[in-house]
XYZ file of C-alpha atoms in Angstrom:
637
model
C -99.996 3.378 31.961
C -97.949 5.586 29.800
C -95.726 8.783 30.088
C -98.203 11.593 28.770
C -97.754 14.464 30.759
C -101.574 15.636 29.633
C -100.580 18.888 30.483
C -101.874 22.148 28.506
C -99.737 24.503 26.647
C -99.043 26.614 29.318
C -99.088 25.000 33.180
C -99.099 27.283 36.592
C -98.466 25.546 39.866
C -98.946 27.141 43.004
C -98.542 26.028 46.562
C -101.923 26.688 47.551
C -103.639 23.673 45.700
C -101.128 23.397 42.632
C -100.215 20.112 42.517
C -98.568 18.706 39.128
C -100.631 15.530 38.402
C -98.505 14.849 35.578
C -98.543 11.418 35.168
C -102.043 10.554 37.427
C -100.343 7.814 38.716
C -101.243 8.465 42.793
C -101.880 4.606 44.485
C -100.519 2.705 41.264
C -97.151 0.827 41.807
C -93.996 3.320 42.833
C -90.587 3.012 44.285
C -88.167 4.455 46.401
C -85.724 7.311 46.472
C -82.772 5.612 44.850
C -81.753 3.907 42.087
C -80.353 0.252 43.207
C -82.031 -0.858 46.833
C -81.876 -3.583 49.535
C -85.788 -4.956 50.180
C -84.681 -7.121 53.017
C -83.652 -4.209 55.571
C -86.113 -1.809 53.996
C -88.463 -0.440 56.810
C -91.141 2.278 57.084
C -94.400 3.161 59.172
C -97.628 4.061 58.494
C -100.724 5.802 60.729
C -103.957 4.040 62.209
C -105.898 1.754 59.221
C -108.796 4.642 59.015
C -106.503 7.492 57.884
C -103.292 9.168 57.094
C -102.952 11.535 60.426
C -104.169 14.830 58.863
C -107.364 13.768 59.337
C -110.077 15.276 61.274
C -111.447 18.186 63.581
C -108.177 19.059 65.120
C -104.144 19.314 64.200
C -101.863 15.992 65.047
C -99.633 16.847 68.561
C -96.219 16.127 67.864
C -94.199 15.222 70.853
C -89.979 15.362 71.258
C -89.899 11.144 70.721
C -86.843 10.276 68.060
C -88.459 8.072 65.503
C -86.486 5.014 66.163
C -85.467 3.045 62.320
C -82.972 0.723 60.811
C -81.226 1.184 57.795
C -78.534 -0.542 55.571
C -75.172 0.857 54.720
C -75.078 4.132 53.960
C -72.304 5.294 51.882
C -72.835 9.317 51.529
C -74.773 12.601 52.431
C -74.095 14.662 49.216
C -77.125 14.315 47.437
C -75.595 14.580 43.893
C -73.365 11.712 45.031
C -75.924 8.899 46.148
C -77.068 6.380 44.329
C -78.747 4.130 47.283
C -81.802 3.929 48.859
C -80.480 3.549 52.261
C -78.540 7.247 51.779
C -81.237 8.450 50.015
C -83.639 7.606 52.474
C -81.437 10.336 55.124
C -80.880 12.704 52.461
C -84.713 13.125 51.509
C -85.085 14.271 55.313
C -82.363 16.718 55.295
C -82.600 18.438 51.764
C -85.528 19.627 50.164
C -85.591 20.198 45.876
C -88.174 21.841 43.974
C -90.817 19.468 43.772
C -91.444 16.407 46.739
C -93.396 13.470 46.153
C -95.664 14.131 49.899
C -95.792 10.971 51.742
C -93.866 8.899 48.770
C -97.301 9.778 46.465
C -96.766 9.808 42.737
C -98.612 13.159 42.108
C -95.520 15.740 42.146
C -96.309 18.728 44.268
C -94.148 22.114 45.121
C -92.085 21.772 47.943
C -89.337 24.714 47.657
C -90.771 26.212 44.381
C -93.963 28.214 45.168
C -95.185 28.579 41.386
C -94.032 27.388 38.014
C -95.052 28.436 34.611
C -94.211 26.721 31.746
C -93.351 27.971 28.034
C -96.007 27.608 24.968
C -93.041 25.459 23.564
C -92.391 22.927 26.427
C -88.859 24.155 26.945
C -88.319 27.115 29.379
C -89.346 26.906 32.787
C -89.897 30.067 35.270
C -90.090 29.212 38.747
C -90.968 31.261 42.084
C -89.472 30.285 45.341
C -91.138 30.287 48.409
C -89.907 33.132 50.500
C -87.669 33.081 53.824
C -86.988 29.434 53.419
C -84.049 29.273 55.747
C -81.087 26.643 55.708
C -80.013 24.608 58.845
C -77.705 26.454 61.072
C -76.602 30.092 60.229
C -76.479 29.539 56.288
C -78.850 32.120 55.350
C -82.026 32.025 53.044
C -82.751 29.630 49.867
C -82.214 31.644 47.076
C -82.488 31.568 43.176
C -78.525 31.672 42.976
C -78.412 28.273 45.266
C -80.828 26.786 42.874
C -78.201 27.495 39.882
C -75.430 26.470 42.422
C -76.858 23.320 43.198
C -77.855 22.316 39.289
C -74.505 23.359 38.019
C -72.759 20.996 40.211
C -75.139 18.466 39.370
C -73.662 18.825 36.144
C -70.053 19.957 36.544
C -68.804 18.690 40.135
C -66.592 15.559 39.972
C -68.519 13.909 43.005
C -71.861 14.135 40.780
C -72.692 10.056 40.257
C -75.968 11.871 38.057
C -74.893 14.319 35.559
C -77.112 12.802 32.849
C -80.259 13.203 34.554
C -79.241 16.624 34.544
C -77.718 17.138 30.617
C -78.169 14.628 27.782
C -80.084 11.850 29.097
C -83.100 12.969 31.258
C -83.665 16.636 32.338
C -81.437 17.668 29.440
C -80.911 21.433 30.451
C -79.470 23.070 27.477
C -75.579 23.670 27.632
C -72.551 23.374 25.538
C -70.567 20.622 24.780
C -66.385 20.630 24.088
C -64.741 18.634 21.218
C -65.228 15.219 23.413
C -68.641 15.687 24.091
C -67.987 16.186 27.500
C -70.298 19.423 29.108
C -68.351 22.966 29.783
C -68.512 23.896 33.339
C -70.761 27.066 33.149
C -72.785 27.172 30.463
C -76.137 25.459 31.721
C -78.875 28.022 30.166
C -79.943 28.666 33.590
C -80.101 32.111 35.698
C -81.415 33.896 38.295
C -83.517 36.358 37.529
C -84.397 38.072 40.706
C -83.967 36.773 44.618
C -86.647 33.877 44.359
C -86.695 33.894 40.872
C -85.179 31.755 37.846
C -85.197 30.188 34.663
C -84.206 27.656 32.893
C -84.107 26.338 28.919
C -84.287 22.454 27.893
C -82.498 21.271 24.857
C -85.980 20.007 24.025
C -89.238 18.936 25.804
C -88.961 16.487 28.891
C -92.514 15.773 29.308
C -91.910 15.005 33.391
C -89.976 17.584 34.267
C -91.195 18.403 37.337
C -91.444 15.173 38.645
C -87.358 14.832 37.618
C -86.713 17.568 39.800
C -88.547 15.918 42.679
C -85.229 13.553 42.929
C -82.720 14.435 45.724
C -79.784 15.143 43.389
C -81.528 18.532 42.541
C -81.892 19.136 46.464
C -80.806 22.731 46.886
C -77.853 23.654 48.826
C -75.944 27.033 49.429
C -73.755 28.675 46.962
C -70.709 28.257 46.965
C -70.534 25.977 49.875
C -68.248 23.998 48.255
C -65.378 24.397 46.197
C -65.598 21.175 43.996
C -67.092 23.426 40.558
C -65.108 26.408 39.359
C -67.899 28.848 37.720
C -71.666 29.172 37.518
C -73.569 30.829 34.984
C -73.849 34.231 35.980
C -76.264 35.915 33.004
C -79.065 35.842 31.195
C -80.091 32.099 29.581
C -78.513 33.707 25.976
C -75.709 34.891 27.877
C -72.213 32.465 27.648
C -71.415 34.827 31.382
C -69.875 33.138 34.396
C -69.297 33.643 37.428
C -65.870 32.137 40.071
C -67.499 29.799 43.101
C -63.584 29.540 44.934
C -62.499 27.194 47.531
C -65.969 27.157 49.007
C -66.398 27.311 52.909
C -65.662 23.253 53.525
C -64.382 20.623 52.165
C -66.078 17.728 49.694
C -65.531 15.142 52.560
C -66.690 17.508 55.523
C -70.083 18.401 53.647
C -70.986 14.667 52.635
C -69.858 12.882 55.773
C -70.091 15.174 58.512
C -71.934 18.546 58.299
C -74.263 18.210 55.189
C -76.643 21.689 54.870
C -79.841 21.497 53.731
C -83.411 22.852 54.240
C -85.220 19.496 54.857
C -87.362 19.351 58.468
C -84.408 17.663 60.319
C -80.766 18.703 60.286
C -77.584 16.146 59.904
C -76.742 15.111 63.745
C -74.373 12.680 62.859
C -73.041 9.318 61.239
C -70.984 6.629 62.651
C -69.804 4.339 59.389
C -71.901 0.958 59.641
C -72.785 1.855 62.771
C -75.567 4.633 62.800
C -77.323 7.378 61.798
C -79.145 10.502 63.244
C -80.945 13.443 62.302
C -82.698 15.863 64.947
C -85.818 18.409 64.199
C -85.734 21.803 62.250
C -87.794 24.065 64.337
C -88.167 26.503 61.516
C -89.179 24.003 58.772
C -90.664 25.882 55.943
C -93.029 23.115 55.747
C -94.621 22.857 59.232
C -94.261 22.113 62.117
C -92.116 18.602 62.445
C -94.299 15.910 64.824
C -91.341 14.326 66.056
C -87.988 15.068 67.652
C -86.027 13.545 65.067
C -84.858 10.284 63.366
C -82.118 7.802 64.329
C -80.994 4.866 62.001
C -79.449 1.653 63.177
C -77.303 0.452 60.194
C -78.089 -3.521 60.261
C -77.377 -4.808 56.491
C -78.041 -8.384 57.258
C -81.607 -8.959 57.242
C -82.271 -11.366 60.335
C -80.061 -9.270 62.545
C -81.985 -6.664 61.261
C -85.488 -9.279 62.168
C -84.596 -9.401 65.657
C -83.583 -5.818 66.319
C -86.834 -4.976 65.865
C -88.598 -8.266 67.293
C -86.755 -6.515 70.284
C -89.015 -3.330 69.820
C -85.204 -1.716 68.993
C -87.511 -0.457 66.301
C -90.566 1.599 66.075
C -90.888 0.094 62.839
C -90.677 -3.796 61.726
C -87.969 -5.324 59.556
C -89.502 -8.488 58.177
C -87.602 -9.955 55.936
C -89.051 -12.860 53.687
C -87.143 -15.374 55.751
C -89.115 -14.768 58.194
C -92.403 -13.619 56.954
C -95.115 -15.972 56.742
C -98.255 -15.129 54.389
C -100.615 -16.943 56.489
C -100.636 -13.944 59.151
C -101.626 -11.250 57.107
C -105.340 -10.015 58.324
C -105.919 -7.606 55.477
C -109.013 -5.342 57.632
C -109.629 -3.157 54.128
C -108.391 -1.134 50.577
C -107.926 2.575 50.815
C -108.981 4.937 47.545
C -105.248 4.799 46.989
C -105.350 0.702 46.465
C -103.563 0.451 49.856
C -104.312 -2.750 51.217
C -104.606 -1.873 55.458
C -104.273 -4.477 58.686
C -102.386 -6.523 61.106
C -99.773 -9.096 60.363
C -99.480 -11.540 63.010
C -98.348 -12.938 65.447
C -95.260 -12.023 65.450
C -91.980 -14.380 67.091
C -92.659 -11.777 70.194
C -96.135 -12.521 70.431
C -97.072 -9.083 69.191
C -99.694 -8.632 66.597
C -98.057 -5.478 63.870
C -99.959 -2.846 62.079
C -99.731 -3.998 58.228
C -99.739 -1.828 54.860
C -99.587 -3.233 51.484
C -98.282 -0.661 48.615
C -97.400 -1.961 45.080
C -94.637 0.178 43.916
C -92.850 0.950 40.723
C -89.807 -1.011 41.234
C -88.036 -4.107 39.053
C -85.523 -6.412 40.640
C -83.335 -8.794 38.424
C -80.380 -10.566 37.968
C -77.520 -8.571 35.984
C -74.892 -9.624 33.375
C -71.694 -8.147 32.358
C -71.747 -9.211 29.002
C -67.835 -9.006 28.954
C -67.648 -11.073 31.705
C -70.498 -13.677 30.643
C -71.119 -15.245 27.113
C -74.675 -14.708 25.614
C -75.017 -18.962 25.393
C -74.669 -18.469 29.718
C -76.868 -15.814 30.048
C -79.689 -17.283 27.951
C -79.324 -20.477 29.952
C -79.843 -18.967 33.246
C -83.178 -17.132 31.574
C -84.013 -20.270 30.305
C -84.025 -22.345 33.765
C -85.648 -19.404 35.345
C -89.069 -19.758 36.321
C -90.181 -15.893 37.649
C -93.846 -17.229 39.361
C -91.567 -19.970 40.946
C -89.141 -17.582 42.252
C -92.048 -15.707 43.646
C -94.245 -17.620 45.298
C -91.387 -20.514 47.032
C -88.770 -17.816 47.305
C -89.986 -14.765 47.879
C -93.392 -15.558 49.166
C -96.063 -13.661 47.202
C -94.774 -10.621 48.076
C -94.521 -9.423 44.423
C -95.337 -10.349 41.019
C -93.613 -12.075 38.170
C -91.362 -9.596 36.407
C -90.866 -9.864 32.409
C -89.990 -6.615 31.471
C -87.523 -3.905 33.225
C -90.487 -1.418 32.501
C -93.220 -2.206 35.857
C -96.699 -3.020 34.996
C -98.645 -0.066 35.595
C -96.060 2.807 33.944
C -95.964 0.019 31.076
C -97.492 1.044 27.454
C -100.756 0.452 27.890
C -100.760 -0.249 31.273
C -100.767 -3.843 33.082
C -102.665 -5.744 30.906
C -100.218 -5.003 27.224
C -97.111 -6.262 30.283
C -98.939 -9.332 30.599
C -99.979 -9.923 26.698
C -96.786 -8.773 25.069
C -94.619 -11.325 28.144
C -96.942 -14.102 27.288
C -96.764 -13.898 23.436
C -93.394 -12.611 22.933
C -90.922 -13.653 25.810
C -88.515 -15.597 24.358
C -87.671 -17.948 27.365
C -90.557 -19.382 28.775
C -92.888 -17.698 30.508
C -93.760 -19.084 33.974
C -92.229 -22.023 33.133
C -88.393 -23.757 32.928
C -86.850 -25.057 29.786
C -83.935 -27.448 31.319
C -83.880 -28.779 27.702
C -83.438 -25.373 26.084
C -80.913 -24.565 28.271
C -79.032 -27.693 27.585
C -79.029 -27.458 23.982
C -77.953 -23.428 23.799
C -74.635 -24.072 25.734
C -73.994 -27.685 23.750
C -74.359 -25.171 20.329
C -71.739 -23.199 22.275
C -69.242 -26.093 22.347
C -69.950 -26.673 26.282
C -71.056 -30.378 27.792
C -70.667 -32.363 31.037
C -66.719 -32.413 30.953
C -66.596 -29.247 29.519
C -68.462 -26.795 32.291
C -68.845 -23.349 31.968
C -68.176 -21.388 35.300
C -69.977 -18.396 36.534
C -70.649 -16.266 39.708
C -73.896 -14.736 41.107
C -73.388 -12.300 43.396
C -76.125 -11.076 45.673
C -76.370 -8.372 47.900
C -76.462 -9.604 51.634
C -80.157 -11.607 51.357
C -80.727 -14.731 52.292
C -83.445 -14.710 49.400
C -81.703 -13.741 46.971
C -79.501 -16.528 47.420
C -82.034 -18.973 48.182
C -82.952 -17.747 44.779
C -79.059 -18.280 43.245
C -79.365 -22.209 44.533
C -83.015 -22.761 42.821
C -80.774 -22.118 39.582
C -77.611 -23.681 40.686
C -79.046 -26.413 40.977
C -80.907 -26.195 37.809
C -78.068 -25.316 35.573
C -75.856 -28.027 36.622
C -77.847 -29.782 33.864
C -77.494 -27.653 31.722
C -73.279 -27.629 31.405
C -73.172 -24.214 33.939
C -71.725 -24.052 37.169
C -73.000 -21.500 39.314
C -71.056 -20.374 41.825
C -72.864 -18.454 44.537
C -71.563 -15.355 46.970
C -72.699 -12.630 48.734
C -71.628 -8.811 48.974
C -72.142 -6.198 51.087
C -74.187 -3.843 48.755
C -71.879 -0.791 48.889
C -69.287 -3.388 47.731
C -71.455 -4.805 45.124
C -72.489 -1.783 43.446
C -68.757 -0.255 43.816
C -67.755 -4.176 41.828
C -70.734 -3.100 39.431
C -69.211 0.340 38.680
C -66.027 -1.102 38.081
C -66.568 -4.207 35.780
C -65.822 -6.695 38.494
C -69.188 -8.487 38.477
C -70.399 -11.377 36.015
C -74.145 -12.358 37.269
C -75.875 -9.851 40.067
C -78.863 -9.022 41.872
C -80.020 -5.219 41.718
C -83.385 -3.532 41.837
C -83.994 -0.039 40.446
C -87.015 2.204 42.230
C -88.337 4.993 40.584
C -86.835 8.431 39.912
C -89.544 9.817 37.978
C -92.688 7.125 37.313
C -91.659 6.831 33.780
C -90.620 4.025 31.381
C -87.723 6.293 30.277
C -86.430 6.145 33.929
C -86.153 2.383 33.914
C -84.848 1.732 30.379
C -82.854 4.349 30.341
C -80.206 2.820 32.729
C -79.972 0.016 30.074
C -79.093 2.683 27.071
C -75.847 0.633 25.937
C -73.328 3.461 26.071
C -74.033 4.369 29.276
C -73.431 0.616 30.503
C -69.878 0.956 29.509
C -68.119 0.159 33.049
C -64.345 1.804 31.113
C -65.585 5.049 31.393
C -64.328 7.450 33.964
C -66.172 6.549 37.413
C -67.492 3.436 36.142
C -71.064 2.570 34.362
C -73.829 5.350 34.605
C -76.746 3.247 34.107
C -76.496 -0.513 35.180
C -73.563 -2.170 35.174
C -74.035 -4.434 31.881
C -71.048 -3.486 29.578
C -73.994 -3.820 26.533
C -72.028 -1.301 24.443
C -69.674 -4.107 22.631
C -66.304 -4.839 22.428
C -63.880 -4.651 19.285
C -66.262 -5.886 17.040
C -68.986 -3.478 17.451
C -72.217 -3.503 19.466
C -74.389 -6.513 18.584
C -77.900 -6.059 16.486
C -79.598 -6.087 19.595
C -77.829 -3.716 21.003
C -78.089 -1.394 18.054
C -81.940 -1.577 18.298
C -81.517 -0.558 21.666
C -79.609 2.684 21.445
C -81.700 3.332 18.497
C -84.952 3.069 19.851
C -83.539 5.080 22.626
C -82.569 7.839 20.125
C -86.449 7.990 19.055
C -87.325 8.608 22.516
C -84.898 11.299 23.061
C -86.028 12.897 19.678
C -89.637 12.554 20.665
C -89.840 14.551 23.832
C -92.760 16.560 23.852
C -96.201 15.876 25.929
C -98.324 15.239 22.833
C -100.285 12.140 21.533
C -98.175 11.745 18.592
C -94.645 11.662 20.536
C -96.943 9.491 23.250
C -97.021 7.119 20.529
C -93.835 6.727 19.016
C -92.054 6.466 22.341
C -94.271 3.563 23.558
C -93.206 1.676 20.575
C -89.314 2.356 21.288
C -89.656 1.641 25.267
C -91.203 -1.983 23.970
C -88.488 -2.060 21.576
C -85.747 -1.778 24.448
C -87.454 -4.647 26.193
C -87.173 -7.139 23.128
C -83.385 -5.933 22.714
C -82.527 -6.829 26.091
C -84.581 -10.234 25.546
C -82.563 -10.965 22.654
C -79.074 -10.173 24.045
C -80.583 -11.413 27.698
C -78.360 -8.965 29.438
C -80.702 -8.407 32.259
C -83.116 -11.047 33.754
C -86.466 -9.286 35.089
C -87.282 -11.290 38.376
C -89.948 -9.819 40.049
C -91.529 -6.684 41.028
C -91.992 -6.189 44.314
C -95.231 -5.180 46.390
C -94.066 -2.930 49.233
C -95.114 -3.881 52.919
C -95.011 -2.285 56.388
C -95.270 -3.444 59.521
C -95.126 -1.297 62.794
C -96.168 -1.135 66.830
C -99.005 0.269 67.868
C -96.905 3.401 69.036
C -96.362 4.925 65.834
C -98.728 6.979 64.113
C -97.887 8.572 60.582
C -99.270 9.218 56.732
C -99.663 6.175 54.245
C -96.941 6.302 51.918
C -97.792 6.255 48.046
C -96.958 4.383 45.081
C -93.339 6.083 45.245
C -92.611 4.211 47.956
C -91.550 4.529 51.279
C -87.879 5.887 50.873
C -89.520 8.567 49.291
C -91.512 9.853 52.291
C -90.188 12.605 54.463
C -90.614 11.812 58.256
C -91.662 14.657 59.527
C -95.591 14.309 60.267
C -94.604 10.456 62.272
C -95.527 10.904 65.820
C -94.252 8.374 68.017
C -96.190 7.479 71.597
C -95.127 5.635 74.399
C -93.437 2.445 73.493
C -94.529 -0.727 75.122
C -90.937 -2.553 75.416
């Protein structure tokens, strides 16, 4: 499936029945709320196997029950900080942006914004916010001037982890630049042009907007609750006016640790570092009326510890990591119009039979290389002694399919079945097979034999599968002159090691922002892999933009084909086109250069006790589901 937007020259949402099917992707694959995630501790719930609990002659009853979860570390509440799934996962319950994905669906709907027109020229947005949306505690009303607050310290703040999905590389806001290229705090042509009222002007057309501004770093805080951005623009989108934030009313640390304000349905409780997690009901949610009393994490990042928490019923929901999980108990009962397969997995180690939801997402998980860390003759060794449908049906158990390309199957150019054609007549290293003797002969051709060994570390996040995964090709390569050490991380640490250069072979997964190829390859644009720059690598952590001697030829076809989707923005057949061949382009650079391994992608499942009742999520995935319409019965423990 491709990126057209489909959309007509002039688009008006509004909140009763406006929803922004941009991409029509609703039930095709879809991700989570982050960027890199941890499948092994990932846990959600879903409603009975007929519906999605908003069906029916009367309203769902809500009781005061806390939803009872587990979660992996969390590292952060500021949204424009986080670049996990497991913060992201509290963050999308206590902020609310623009646009929400409902239930972790792909089909972008208003959440804050009530209506949204669009320009006859792609570019300049005008949106109206809903009225007497009210923050947590006694922080006032959501207002057009928070909007521009928020945005301009998506862009300006020093804690911002995103600032190109906001300027250059995504969203692309127009602003001005200083003699370094680096963005002047201020001049985002954004403003407020009444109480629930604003605009804003893009450099150039961004065909999914609005389902970029469904991400939690545009979640909408007060202004001037912080004092970590000096000005905001102040007039008109032609106007260079700005206007002094101060100290702002709490510190960075207070706001993202301890007191985070937001509009979501719950408000922050608190947050014990690796310990837990809580978040309690908004009685005046905007949204509704919230079904539960609120949500409490356990933070459990090792995945069996995680297994028998909830074997325990510690959990409403079920942690089943692939360890543990055994194919032969899935009792699929049916398919939803969504593609959701629906039924019971077990029996389970405490004799209890689970509710069961299959999901594919849009998600890819691989193995990373720092190419300064990692010669190309090593990298293309490990690809060759890779065998993806191995990997996925002995190691991770069916429970995904064979990855080739960074870009997932259904948001690929021409959808699922080009992914298959173009891996099977163009991957370079086998496909579903293992070349020992390719392998071999690539590091001999790089001067490297049985006394001569080359040494390497894969890291993995804490996972026994992943590293079940490290010793299928440990083993492998030690014919192949490579010695693969293996170790694991806590994934904090990891992605911190990532940021900072310290890595040579990884394993990271990126979920969906927006369900766009652009999204995925865009992390892999060689300049912003550079791990020198100031608060480390924006996109993965590959160090693919060269050394003293330039970037390689691969690597130039990669930022250029990147520059031809940048300069072909607009929603139109013709920029359709020549963006589908660049994303395909991007693929066969990082083929060439093998600086990321595509492993698998992984089909999203739930399991959970009879207690708990809640929507389906979507192809976005389950991180990306607010919690709000869960209602949890009495627990059988």
């Amino acid at each position: 499936m491709t990126d057209n937007n489909s959309v007509d020259r002039r688009r008006f949402l509004q909140a009763t029945g406006g929803a922004a099917t941009a991409a029509a992707l609703a039930g095709c694959l879809g991700g989570g709320d982050s960027t890199e995630t941890e499948p092994e501790t990932t846990t959600g719930g879903d409603g009975d196997d007929g519906g999605d609990g908003e069906d029916g002659d009367s309203e769902p009853q809500g009781n005061d029950r806390t939803l009872q979860l587990i979660n992996s570390t969390i590292t952060t509440m500021d949204p424009i900080k986080a670049t996990d799934t497991a913060s992201g996962i509290i963050i999308q319950q206590v902020f609310d942006a623009l646009m929400n994905y409902p239930n972790g669906e792909v089909a972008v709907q208003n959440l804050l914004a009530e209506e949204v027109s669009v320009s006859d020229d792609f570019t300049t947005y005008t949106f109206t916010l809903k009225e007497g949306v009210e923050y947590h505690g006694d922080n006032g009303e959501v207002t057009a001037e928070d909007v521009v607050y928020s945005f301009e310290r998506l862009a300006a703040s020093s804690n911002s982890r995103r600032t190109y999905f906001i300027l250059a590389y995504a969203l692309n806001i127009a602003h001005e630049t200083d003699d370094e290229g680096a963005y002047v705090p201020g001049s985002l042509q954004m403003a407020a042009t009444g109480d629930y009222e604003f605009k804003m002007r893009l450099a150039k057309p961004f065909a999914p907007a609005l389902e970029m501004l469904a991400y939690t770093s545009f979640s909408v805080i007060p202004k001037g609750i912080l004092g970590d951005i000096d000005v905001v623009p102040s007039g008109g989108l032609d106007s260079d006016e700005t206007e002094s934030i101060g100290s702002g009313m709490m510190e960075h640390k207070e706001f993202a640790t301890n007191n985070p304000i937001g509009a979501g349905p719950y408000e922050f409780d608190h947050w014990e570092t690796s310990q837990e997690a809580e978040v309690v009901r908004n009685d005046n949610y905007h949204g509704g009326e919230v079904l539960n009393g609120g949500v409490y994490w356990k933070v459990i990042p090792k995945a069996e510890t995680a297994y028998q928490y909830s074997q325990n019923k510690n959990s409403d929901l079920i942690s089943m990591p692939t360890s543990k999980y055994d194919p032969g108990k899935v009792q699929v009962e049916g398919t939803d119009d969504l593609g959701r397969r629906y039924g019971q997995y077990g029996p389970m180690d405490n004799g209890t039979t689970a509710n069961y939801l299959e999901v594919a997402t849009i998600n890819s998980f691989y193995i990373g290389f720092n190419c300064e860390n990692v010669e190309k003759p090593v990298r293309q060794a490990i690809a060759y002694v890779s065998n993806q449908q191995e990997g996925v049906e002995q190691v991770f158990k069916g429970r995904g399919k064979a990855a080739y390309h960074l870009t997932p199957p259904n948001i690929y150019p021409g959808g699922a079945p080009e992914y298959t054609s173009h891996a099977k007549e163009s991957y370079p290293y086998g496909y579903n097979k293992t070349q020992l003797n390719k392998a071999k002969n690539v590091m001999e051709e790089a001067g490297y034999g049985p006394d001569n060994k080359y040494e390497v570390t894969f890291t993995t996040y804490q996972s026994p599968t992943w590293q079940g995964l490290g010793k299928l090709l440990r083993d492998k390569l030690s014919t192949a002159h490579v010695n693969m050490q293996l170790e694991e991380a806590p994934f904090s640490t990891l992605l911190q090691r990532g940021r900072n250069g310290n890595l040579e072979a990884y394993s990271l997964g990126w979920v969906m922002d927006w369900p766009r190829p652009n999204n995925f390859l865009g992390q892999a644009v060689p300049e912003l892999t550079n791990t020198d720059q100031d608060g480390g690598a924006q996109g993965f952590y590959l160090d693919w933009d060269g050394d003293d001697d330039g970037m390689t030829d691969a690597a130039m076809q990669a930022q250029s084909a990147w520059e031809t989707i940048q300069n072909n923005p607009e929603p139109t057949d013709s920029a359709q086109s020549a963006r589908d061949e660049a994303y395909v382009q991007m693929e066969e650079a990082m083929w060439e250069d093998m600086v990321l391994l595509p492993m698998y992608h992984r089909t999203d499942e739930r399991m959970w006790y009879d207690w708990v009742d809640a929507p389906r999520f979507g192809g976005a995935g389950g991180s990306r589901q607010k919690r709000w319409k869960f209602i949890i019965g009495e627990r059988d423990k």
